[in-house]
PDB file of C-alpha atoms in Angstrom:
ATOM      1  CA  UNK A  17     -18.114 -31.452   7.193  1.00  0.00           C
ATOM      2  CA  UNK A  18     -20.524 -28.565   7.807  1.00  0.00           C
ATOM      3  CA  UNK A  19     -22.854 -30.946   9.654  1.00  0.00           C
ATOM      4  CA  UNK A  20     -20.014 -31.989  11.973  1.00  0.00           C
ATOM      5  CA  UNK A  21     -19.134 -28.360  12.668  1.00  0.00           C
ATOM      6  CA  UNK A  22     -22.797 -27.537  13.327  1.00  0.00           C
ATOM      7  CA  UNK A  23     -23.076 -30.486  15.706  1.00  0.00           C
ATOM      8  CA  UNK A  24     -19.868 -29.469  17.519  1.00  0.00           C
ATOM      9  CA  UNK A  25     -21.078 -25.878  17.856  1.00  0.00           C
ATOM     10  CA  UNK A  26     -24.387 -27.053  19.300  1.00  0.00           C
ATOM     11  CA  UNK A  27     -22.553 -29.407  21.668  1.00  0.00           C
ATOM     12  CA  UNK A  28     -20.482 -26.496  22.998  1.00  0.00           C
ATOM     13  CA  UNK A  29     -23.038 -23.686  22.858  1.00  0.00           C
ATOM     14  CA  UNK A  30     -25.771 -25.736  24.545  1.00  0.00           C
ATOM     15  CA  UNK A  31     -23.362 -26.316  27.485  1.00  0.00           C
ATOM     16  CA  UNK A  32     -23.213 -30.102  27.077  1.00  0.00           C
ATOM     17  CA  UNK A  33     -19.411 -29.996  27.109  1.00  0.00           C
ATOM     18  CA  UNK A  34     -19.127 -27.921  30.277  1.00  0.00           C
ATOM     19  CA  UNK A  35     -21.754 -30.157  31.918  1.00  0.00           C
ATOM     20  CA  UNK A  36     -19.684 -33.211  30.999  1.00  0.00           C
ATOM     21  CA  UNK A  37     -16.699 -31.535  32.687  1.00  0.00           C
ATOM     22  CA  UNK A  38     -18.730 -31.098  35.874  1.00  0.00           C
ATOM     23  CA  UNK A  39     -19.880 -34.725  35.606  1.00  0.00           C
ATOM     24  CA  UNK A  40     -16.222 -35.762  35.231  1.00  0.00           C
ATOM     25  CA  UNK A  41     -15.329 -33.863  38.413  1.00  0.00           C
ATOM     26  CA  UNK A  42     -18.137 -35.673  40.247  1.00  0.00           C
ATOM     27  CA  UNK A  43     -16.747 -39.032  39.096  1.00  0.00           C
ATOM     28  CA  UNK A  44     -13.189 -38.005  40.053  1.00  0.00           C
ATOM     29  CA  UNK A  45     -14.386 -37.228  43.578  1.00  0.00           C
ATOM     30  CA  UNK A  46     -16.177 -40.573  43.816  1.00  0.00           C
ATOM     31  CA  UNK A  47     -13.105 -42.443  42.605  1.00  0.00           C
ATOM     32  CA  UNK A  48     -10.777 -40.498  44.922  1.00  0.00           C
ATOM     33  CA  UNK A  49     -12.835 -41.280  48.034  1.00  0.00           C
ATOM     34  CA  UNK A  50     -13.868 -44.760  46.951  1.00  0.00           C
ATOM     35  CA  UNK A  51     -17.540 -43.740  46.865  1.00  0.00           C
ATOM     36  CA  UNK A  52     -20.147 -45.772  44.958  1.00  0.00           C
ATOM     37  CA  UNK A  53     -21.394 -44.421  41.637  1.00  0.00           C
ATOM     38  CA  UNK A  54     -24.270 -42.070  42.488  1.00  0.00           C
ATOM     39  CA  UNK A  55     -26.383 -41.838  39.324  1.00  0.00           C
ATOM     40  CA  UNK A  56     -29.134 -39.479  40.641  1.00  0.00           C
ATOM     41  CA  UNK A  57     -26.613 -36.994  42.063  1.00  0.00           C
ATOM     42  CA  UNK A  58     -24.226 -37.156  39.097  1.00  0.00           C
ATOM     43  CA  UNK A  59     -27.011 -36.574  36.569  1.00  0.00           C
ATOM     44  CA  UNK A  60     -28.494 -33.920  38.830  1.00  0.00           C
ATOM     45  CA  UNK A  61     -25.178 -32.066  38.504  1.00  0.00           C
ATOM     46  CA  UNK A  62     -24.988 -32.731  34.748  1.00  0.00           C
ATOM     47  CA  UNK A  63     -28.456 -31.447  33.853  1.00  0.00           C
ATOM     48  CA  UNK A  64     -28.276 -28.718  36.488  1.00  0.00           C
ATOM     49  CA  UNK A  65     -25.110 -27.402  34.842  1.00  0.00           C
ATOM     50  CA  UNK A  66     -26.794 -27.274  31.428  1.00  0.00           C
ATOM     51  CA  UNK A  67     -29.809 -25.494  32.922  1.00  0.00           C
ATOM     52  CA  UNK A  68     -27.738 -23.032  34.940  1.00  0.00           C
ATOM     53  CA  UNK A  69     -25.179 -22.198  32.273  1.00  0.00           C
ATOM     54  CA  UNK A  70     -27.770 -21.736  29.531  1.00  0.00           C
ATOM     55  CA  UNK A  71     -29.801 -19.523  31.841  1.00  0.00           C
ATOM     56  CA  UNK A  72     -26.741 -17.369  32.494  1.00  0.00           C
ATOM     57  CA  UNK A  73     -25.766 -17.231  28.805  1.00  0.00           C
ATOM     58  CA  UNK A  74     -29.133 -16.795  27.136  1.00  0.00           C
ATOM     59  CA  UNK A  75     -31.494 -15.181  29.637  1.00  0.00           C
ATOM     60  CA  UNK A  76     -30.551 -11.759  28.305  1.00  0.00           C
ATOM     61  CA  UNK A  77     -28.956 -10.473  31.510  1.00  0.00           C
ATOM     62  CA  UNK A  78     -25.385 -11.728  31.000  1.00  0.00           C
ATOM     63  CA  UNK A  79     -24.070  -9.462  28.264  1.00  0.00           C
ATOM     64  CA  UNK A  80     -21.859 -11.909  26.352  1.00  0.00           C
ATOM     65  CA  UNK A  81     -21.053 -12.213  22.672  1.00  0.00           C
ATOM     66  CA  UNK A  82     -23.736 -14.546  21.327  1.00  0.00           C
ATOM     67  CA  UNK A  83     -25.050 -12.664  18.295  1.00  0.00           C
ATOM     68  CA  UNK A  84     -24.018 -15.495  15.975  1.00  0.00           C
ATOM     69  CA  UNK A  85     -26.202 -17.945  17.891  1.00  0.00           C
ATOM     70  CA  UNK A  86     -29.536 -16.324  16.996  1.00  0.00           C
ATOM     71  CA  UNK A  87     -30.553 -19.005  14.473  1.00  0.00           C
ATOM     72  CA  UNK A  88     -29.861 -21.835  16.890  1.00  0.00           C
ATOM     73  CA  UNK A  89     -31.114 -20.095  20.003  1.00  0.00           C
ATOM     74  CA  UNK A  90     -34.608 -21.580  19.811  1.00  0.00           C
ATOM     75  CA  UNK A  91     -33.206 -25.109  19.553  1.00  0.00           C
ATOM     76  CA  UNK A  92     -30.945 -24.437  22.528  1.00  0.00           C
ATOM     77  CA  UNK A  93     -33.921 -23.098  24.488  1.00  0.00           C
ATOM     78  CA  UNK A  94     -35.883 -26.297  23.788  1.00  0.00           C
ATOM     79  CA  UNK A  95     -32.901 -28.408  24.772  1.00  0.00           C
ATOM     80  CA  UNK A  96     -32.472 -26.338  27.950  1.00  0.00           C
ATOM     81  CA  UNK A  97     -36.111 -26.907  28.866  1.00  0.00           C
ATOM     82  CA  UNK A  98     -35.720 -30.676  28.422  1.00  0.00           C
ATOM     83  CA  UNK A  99     -32.563 -30.534  30.550  1.00  0.00           C
ATOM     84  CA  UNK A 100     -34.455 -28.573  33.203  1.00  0.00           C
ATOM     85  CA  UNK A 101     -37.171 -31.247  33.304  1.00  0.00           C
ATOM     86  CA  UNK A 102     -34.517 -33.963  33.724  1.00  0.00           C
ATOM     87  CA  UNK A 103     -32.793 -31.827  36.364  1.00  0.00           C
ATOM     88  CA  UNK A 104     -36.079 -31.683  38.316  1.00  0.00           C
ATOM     89  CA  UNK A 105     -36.557 -35.443  37.835  1.00  0.00           C
ATOM     90  CA  UNK A 106     -33.185 -36.244  39.405  1.00  0.00           C
ATOM     91  CA  UNK A 107     -33.655 -33.590  42.100  1.00  0.00           C
ATOM     92  CA  UNK A 108     -36.691 -35.457  43.425  1.00  0.00           C
ATOM     93  CA  UNK A 109     -34.578 -38.608  43.711  1.00  0.00           C
ATOM     94  CA  UNK A 110     -32.155 -36.947  46.130  1.00  0.00           C
ATOM     95  CA  UNK A 111     -32.468 -36.789  49.920  1.00  0.00           C
ATOM     96  CA  UNK A 112     -33.810 -33.520  51.297  1.00  0.00           C
ATOM     97  CA  UNK A 113     -30.545 -32.968  53.195  1.00  0.00           C
ATOM     98  CA  UNK A 114     -28.564 -32.981  49.915  1.00  0.00           C
ATOM     99  CA  UNK A 115     -30.967 -30.520  48.286  1.00  0.00           C
ATOM    100  CA  UNK A 116     -30.652 -28.178  51.273  1.00  0.00           C
ATOM    101  CA  UNK A 117     -26.835 -28.237  51.030  1.00  0.00           C
ATOM    102  CA  UNK A 118     -27.134 -27.522  47.303  1.00  0.00           C
ATOM    103  CA  UNK A 119     -29.395 -24.473  47.784  1.00  0.00           C
ATOM    104  CA  UNK A 120     -26.624 -21.910  48.563  1.00  0.00           C
ATOM    105  CA  UNK A 121     -24.769 -22.907  45.392  1.00  0.00           C
ATOM    106  CA  UNK A 122     -28.004 -22.581  43.399  1.00  0.00           C
ATOM    107  CA  UNK A 123     -28.608 -19.113  44.842  1.00  0.00           C
ATOM    108  CA  UNK A 124     -25.071 -18.055  43.912  1.00  0.00           C
ATOM    109  CA  UNK A 125     -25.717 -19.220  40.331  1.00  0.00           C
ATOM    110  CA  UNK A 126     -28.892 -17.140  40.138  1.00  0.00           C
ATOM    111  CA  UNK A 127     -27.183 -14.055  41.594  1.00  0.00           C
ATOM    112  CA  UNK A 128     -24.353 -14.551  39.100  1.00  0.00           C
ATOM    113  CA  UNK A 129     -26.870 -13.908  36.310  1.00  0.00           C
ATOM    114  CA  UNK A 130     -29.622 -11.740  37.824  1.00  0.00           C
ATOM    115  CA  UNK A 131     -28.837  -8.054  38.525  1.00  0.00           C
ATOM    116  CA  UNK A 132     -29.453  -7.209  42.178  1.00  0.00           C
ATOM    117  CA  UNK A 133     -26.662  -4.714  42.995  1.00  0.00           C
ATOM    118  CA  UNK A 134     -26.420  -0.952  42.332  1.00  0.00           C
ATOM    119  CA  UNK A 135     -30.130  -0.454  41.835  1.00  0.00           C
ATOM    120  CA  UNK A 136     -30.567  -3.819  40.089  1.00  0.00           C
ATOM    121  CA  UNK A 137     -28.037  -2.869  37.421  1.00  0.00           C
ATOM    122  CA  UNK A 138     -25.224  -5.287  38.320  1.00  0.00           C
ATOM    123  CA  UNK A 139     -24.939  -8.988  39.049  1.00  0.00           C
ATOM    124  CA  UNK A 140     -22.086 -10.923  40.685  1.00  0.00           C
ATOM    125  CA  UNK A 141     -20.428 -11.395  37.313  1.00  0.00           C
ATOM    126  CA  UNK A 142     -20.125  -7.614  36.986  1.00  0.00           C
ATOM    127  CA  UNK A 143     -18.099  -7.265  40.181  1.00  0.00           C
ATOM    128  CA  UNK A 144     -14.331  -7.344  39.617  1.00  0.00           C
ATOM    129  CA  UNK A 145     -12.657 -10.627  40.609  1.00  0.00           C
ATOM    130  CA  UNK A 146     -15.933 -11.974  42.042  1.00  0.00           C
ATOM    131  CA  UNK A 147     -16.811 -13.826  38.830  1.00  0.00           C
ATOM    132  CA  UNK A 148     -13.895 -16.243  39.070  1.00  0.00           C
ATOM    133  CA  UNK A 149     -14.417 -16.795  42.820  1.00  0.00           C
ATOM    134  CA  UNK A 150     -18.143 -17.531  42.482  1.00  0.00           C
ATOM    135  CA  UNK A 151     -17.676 -20.003  39.619  1.00  0.00           C
ATOM    136  CA  UNK A 152     -14.815 -21.816  41.386  1.00  0.00           C
ATOM    137  CA  UNK A 153     -16.736 -21.923  44.681  1.00  0.00           C
ATOM    138  CA  UNK A 154     -19.877 -23.364  43.061  1.00  0.00           C
ATOM    139  CA  UNK A 155     -17.940 -25.961  41.041  1.00  0.00           C
ATOM    140  CA  UNK A 156     -15.835 -27.072  44.032  1.00  0.00           C
ATOM    141  CA  UNK A 157     -18.829 -27.179  46.365  1.00  0.00           C
ATOM    142  CA  UNK A 158     -21.040 -29.150  43.995  1.00  0.00           C
ATOM    143  CA  UNK A 159     -18.383 -31.613  42.817  1.00  0.00           C
ATOM    144  CA  UNK A 160     -16.647 -32.264  46.156  1.00  0.00           C
ATOM    145  CA  UNK A 161     -19.014 -31.532  49.045  1.00  0.00           C
ATOM    146  CA  UNK A 162     -22.222 -32.933  47.556  1.00  0.00           C
ATOM    147  CA  UNK A 163     -20.929 -36.415  46.608  1.00  0.00           C
ATOM    148  CA  UNK A 164     -19.388 -36.883  50.065  1.00  0.00           C
ATOM    149  CA  UNK A 165     -22.277 -35.350  52.004  1.00  0.00           C
ATOM    150  CA  UNK A 166     -24.863 -37.427  50.126  1.00  0.00           C
ATOM    151  CA  UNK A 167     -23.328 -40.717  51.320  1.00  0.00           C
ATOM    152  CA  UNK A 168     -22.206 -39.407  54.711  1.00  0.00           C
ATOM    153  CA  UNK A 169     -18.882 -38.382  56.253  1.00  0.00           C
ATOM    154  CA  UNK A 170     -18.550 -41.483  58.448  1.00  0.00           C
ATOM    155  CA  UNK A 171     -15.899 -43.217  56.331  1.00  0.00           C
ATOM    156  CA  UNK A 172     -14.287 -40.122  54.843  1.00  0.00           C
ATOM    157  CA  UNK A 173     -11.647 -37.884  56.395  1.00  0.00           C
ATOM    158  CA  UNK A 174     -12.999 -34.352  56.811  1.00  0.00           C
ATOM    159  CA  UNK A 175      -9.453 -33.006  56.415  1.00  0.00           C
ATOM    160  CA  UNK A 176      -9.175 -34.775  53.060  1.00  0.00           C
ATOM    161  CA  UNK A 177     -12.514 -33.312  51.961  1.00  0.00           C
ATOM    162  CA  UNK A 178     -11.336 -29.788  52.846  1.00  0.00           C
ATOM    163  CA  UNK A 179      -8.040 -30.296  51.001  1.00  0.00           C
ATOM    164  CA  UNK A 180      -9.810 -31.670  47.942  1.00  0.00           C
ATOM    165  CA  UNK A 181     -12.259 -28.768  47.919  1.00  0.00           C
ATOM    166  CA  UNK A 182      -9.292 -26.359  48.078  1.00  0.00           C
ATOM    167  CA  UNK A 183      -7.577 -28.216  45.240  1.00  0.00           C
ATOM    168  CA  UNK A 184     -10.763 -28.252  43.143  1.00  0.00           C
ATOM    169  CA  UNK A 185     -11.316 -24.518  43.809  1.00  0.00           C
ATOM    170  CA  UNK A 186      -7.769 -23.683  42.675  1.00  0.00           C
ATOM    171  CA  UNK A 187      -8.003 -26.016  39.682  1.00  0.00           C
ATOM    172  CA  UNK A 188     -11.212 -24.350  38.461  1.00  0.00           C
ATOM    173  CA  UNK A 189      -9.647 -20.901  38.928  1.00  0.00           C
ATOM    174  CA  UNK A 190      -6.811 -22.046  36.660  1.00  0.00           C
ATOM    175  CA  UNK A 191      -9.353 -23.438  34.159  1.00  0.00           C
ATOM    176  CA  UNK A 192     -11.047 -20.050  33.939  1.00  0.00           C
ATOM    177  CA  UNK A 193      -7.828 -18.123  33.166  1.00  0.00           C
ATOM    178  CA  UNK A 194      -7.631 -19.102  29.435  1.00  0.00           C
ATOM    179  CA  UNK A 195     -11.283 -18.027  29.096  1.00  0.00           C
ATOM    180  CA  UNK A 196     -10.520 -14.672  30.741  1.00  0.00           C
ATOM    181  CA  UNK A 197      -7.559 -14.205  28.384  1.00  0.00           C
ATOM    182  CA  UNK A 198      -9.826 -14.960  25.411  1.00  0.00           C
ATOM    183  CA  UNK A 199     -12.582 -12.621  26.641  1.00  0.00           C
ATOM    184  CA  UNK A 200     -10.344  -9.593  27.225  1.00  0.00           C
ATOM    185  CA  UNK A 201     -11.593  -8.030  23.981  1.00  0.00           C
ATOM    186  CA  UNK A 202     -15.239  -8.712  24.851  1.00  0.00           C
ATOM    187  CA  UNK A 203     -15.500  -7.877  28.557  1.00  0.00           C
ATOM    188  CA  UNK A 204     -16.578  -4.421  29.652  1.00  0.00           C
ATOM    189  CA  UNK A 205     -13.807  -2.034  30.678  1.00  0.00           C
ATOM    190  CA  UNK A 206     -15.218  -1.949  34.208  1.00  0.00           C
ATOM    191  CA  UNK A 207     -14.866  -5.736  34.545  1.00  0.00           C
ATOM    192  CA  UNK A 208     -11.336  -6.092  35.908  1.00  0.00           C
ATOM    193  CA  UNK A 209     -10.437  -9.723  35.313  1.00  0.00           C
ATOM    194  CA  UNK A 210      -6.999 -11.076  36.259  1.00  0.00           C
ATOM    195  CA  UNK A 211      -5.523 -10.773  32.702  1.00  0.00           C
ATOM    196  CA  UNK A 212      -6.765  -7.174  32.464  1.00  0.00           C
ATOM    197  CA  UNK A 213      -5.261  -6.327  35.804  1.00  0.00           C
ATOM    198  CA  UNK A 214      -1.829  -7.965  35.590  1.00  0.00           C
ATOM    199  CA  UNK A 215      -1.437  -8.796  31.884  1.00  0.00           C
ATOM    200  CA  UNK A 216      -1.503 -12.064  29.953  1.00  0.00           C
ATOM    201  CA  UNK A 217       2.042 -13.243  30.730  1.00  0.00           C
ATOM    202  CA  UNK A 218       1.689 -12.629  34.467  1.00  0.00           C
ATOM    203  CA  UNK A 219      -1.688 -14.378  34.396  1.00  0.00           C
ATOM    204  CA  UNK A 220      -0.017 -17.452  32.922  1.00  0.00           C
ATOM    205  CA  UNK A 221       2.611 -17.358  35.682  1.00  0.00           C
ATOM    206  CA  UNK A 222      -0.114 -17.126  38.322  1.00  0.00           C
ATOM    207  CA  UNK A 223      -1.900 -20.050  36.661  1.00  0.00           C
ATOM    208  CA  UNK A 224       1.268 -22.153  36.710  1.00  0.00           C
ATOM    209  CA  UNK A 225       1.784 -21.452  40.434  1.00  0.00           C
ATOM    210  CA  UNK A 226      -1.849 -22.452  41.092  1.00  0.00           C
ATOM    211  CA  UNK A 227      -1.351 -25.703  39.165  1.00  0.00           C
ATOM    212  CA  UNK A 228       1.826 -26.412  41.134  1.00  0.00           C
ATOM    213  CA  UNK A 229      -0.157 -26.006  44.363  1.00  0.00           C
ATOM    214  CA  UNK A 230      -2.789 -28.399  42.984  1.00  0.00           C
ATOM    215  CA  UNK A 231      -0.044 -30.918  42.219  1.00  0.00           C
ATOM    216  CA  UNK A 232       1.305 -30.611  45.766  1.00  0.00           C
ATOM    217  CA  UNK A 233      -2.197 -31.136  47.176  1.00  0.00           C
ATOM    218  CA  UNK A 234      -2.675 -34.199  44.957  1.00  0.00           C
ATOM    219  CA  UNK A 235       0.388 -35.825  46.499  1.00  0.00           C
ATOM    220  CA  UNK A 236      -1.187 -35.209  49.915  1.00  0.00           C
ATOM    221  CA  UNK A 237      -4.577 -36.508  48.805  1.00  0.00           C
ATOM    222  CA  UNK A 238      -3.799 -39.408  46.476  1.00  0.00           C
ATOM    223  CA  UNK A 239      -4.427 -42.852  47.913  1.00  0.00           C
ATOM    224  CA  UNK A 240      -2.090 -44.587  45.442  1.00  0.00           C
ATOM    225  CA  UNK A 241       0.481 -43.893  42.729  1.00  0.00           C
ATOM    226  CA  UNK A 242      -2.066 -44.201  39.898  1.00  0.00           C
ATOM    227  CA  UNK A 243      -3.890 -41.091  41.102  1.00  0.00           C
ATOM    228  CA  UNK A 244      -0.603 -39.187  41.348  1.00  0.00           C
ATOM    229  CA  UNK A 245       0.468 -40.320  37.872  1.00  0.00           C
ATOM    230  CA  UNK A 246      -2.864 -39.285  36.362  1.00  0.00           C
ATOM    231  CA  UNK A 247      -2.712 -35.848  37.935  1.00  0.00           C
ATOM    232  CA  UNK A 248       0.931 -35.329  36.966  1.00  0.00           C
ATOM    233  CA  UNK A 249      -0.026 -35.984  33.319  1.00  0.00           C
ATOM    234  CA  UNK A 250      -2.903 -33.513  33.694  1.00  0.00           C
ATOM    235  CA  UNK A 251      -0.505 -31.002  35.276  1.00  0.00           C
ATOM    236  CA  UNK A 252       1.818 -31.218  32.246  1.00  0.00           C
ATOM    237  CA  UNK A 253      -1.064 -31.052  29.733  1.00  0.00           C
ATOM    238  CA  UNK A 254      -2.771 -28.172  31.513  1.00  0.00           C
ATOM    239  CA  UNK A 255       0.495 -26.216  31.886  1.00  0.00           C
ATOM    240  CA  UNK A 256       1.141 -26.462  28.130  1.00  0.00           C
ATOM    241  CA  UNK A 257      -2.465 -25.476  27.378  1.00  0.00           C
ATOM    242  CA  UNK A 258      -2.293 -22.484  29.709  1.00  0.00           C
ATOM    243  CA  UNK A 259       1.045 -21.274  28.330  1.00  0.00           C
ATOM    244  CA  UNK A 260      -0.330 -21.387  24.771  1.00  0.00           C
ATOM    245  CA  UNK A 261      -3.493 -19.416  25.595  1.00  0.00           C
ATOM    246  CA  UNK A 262      -3.793 -16.068  23.824  1.00  0.00           C
ATOM    247  CA  UNK A 263      -6.233 -13.266  23.213  1.00  0.00           C
ATOM    248  CA  UNK A 264      -6.554 -14.358  19.572  1.00  0.00           C
ATOM    249  CA  UNK A 265      -7.043 -18.068  20.283  1.00  0.00           C
ATOM    250  CA  UNK A 266      -9.250 -20.234  18.045  1.00  0.00           C
ATOM    251  CA  UNK A 267     -12.995 -20.450  18.865  1.00  0.00           C
ATOM    252  CA  UNK A 268     -12.582 -23.982  20.221  1.00  0.00           C
ATOM    253  CA  UNK A 269      -9.354 -23.535  22.185  1.00  0.00           C
ATOM    254  CA  UNK A 270     -10.907 -22.712  25.566  1.00  0.00           C
ATOM    255  CA  UNK A 271     -14.516 -23.764  25.029  1.00  0.00           C
ATOM    256  CA  UNK A 272     -13.537 -27.271  23.884  1.00  0.00           C
ATOM    257  CA  UNK A 273      -9.889 -28.136  24.563  1.00  0.00           C
ATOM    258  CA  UNK A 274      -9.423 -26.393  27.925  1.00  0.00           C
ATOM    259  CA  UNK A 275     -12.866 -27.539  29.055  1.00  0.00           C
ATOM    260  CA  UNK A 276     -11.867 -31.115  28.140  1.00  0.00           C
ATOM    261  CA  UNK A 277      -9.118 -31.289  30.776  1.00  0.00           C
ATOM    262  CA  UNK A 278     -11.376 -32.596  33.621  1.00  0.00           C
ATOM    263  CA  UNK A 279     -12.808 -35.179  31.207  1.00  0.00           C
ATOM    264  CA  UNK A 280      -9.309 -36.345  30.233  1.00  0.00           C
ATOM    265  CA  UNK A 281      -8.383 -36.518  33.945  1.00  0.00           C
ATOM    266  CA  UNK A 282     -11.395 -38.758  34.609  1.00  0.00           C
ATOM    267  CA  UNK A 283     -10.540 -41.017  31.643  1.00  0.00           C
ATOM    268  CA  UNK A 284      -6.936 -41.329  32.871  1.00  0.00           C
ATOM    269  CA  UNK A 285      -8.151 -42.418  36.299  1.00  0.00           C
ATOM    270  CA  UNK A 286     -10.389 -45.057  34.747  1.00  0.00           C
ATOM    271  CA  UNK A 287      -7.578 -46.354  32.513  1.00  0.00           C
ATOM    272  CA  UNK A 288      -4.958 -46.403  35.271  1.00  0.00           C
TER     273      UNK A 288
END
């Protein structure tokens, strides 16, 4: 049992789970627009997420609560290096135009972790409300714009792309809210997240309104009833998950269960 728990902790702490969520979003976009499976781009996003997230978490500049990970940190560093090598491998398989479009999102990820404001004392994560916007913008840009741009806009409605990017942005904002509720006791006083500003219950109400907007957008975007059914099930599941989020939630509530929602959405689309 201890081995299973150790494996699960490594799976989460090494950012494999969050990378799988990003991969799921890439596949959802491909399925929604009827795009062919793009292995180089999808794995580029997968390994890039592992590299980027582990850099943010373990580079020593993002002051998060990772004291308990000291024993496993070296293993995670080795795994991150391997992921970085694979990220570079898939990068070289992409067209130059796709890499150029990706660059602004890569820069935002670096600035999220590296202090460059207030005399190199603060990064983007340290600026109130900017954390959630940056993460949602990067996720929506990478998982919506890149898959479409890589194959070309000729057979895809630009309006639909914009609407899907808006939906993905809002959906990721809602995904972050349970994490912000969990991290209220860890975040610095100066970091004014949404739960700190308006309280936990109001944050949940805001999250529900955001999810309702996402549901409305899905009915505008969906090409058939299967897509609408899948998202409605995700809407119900996510609403329940959000309403049950608390400051004293279990270690796996947000980092595993909430993060699994995009993966479940992808599986539902494949089943339906």
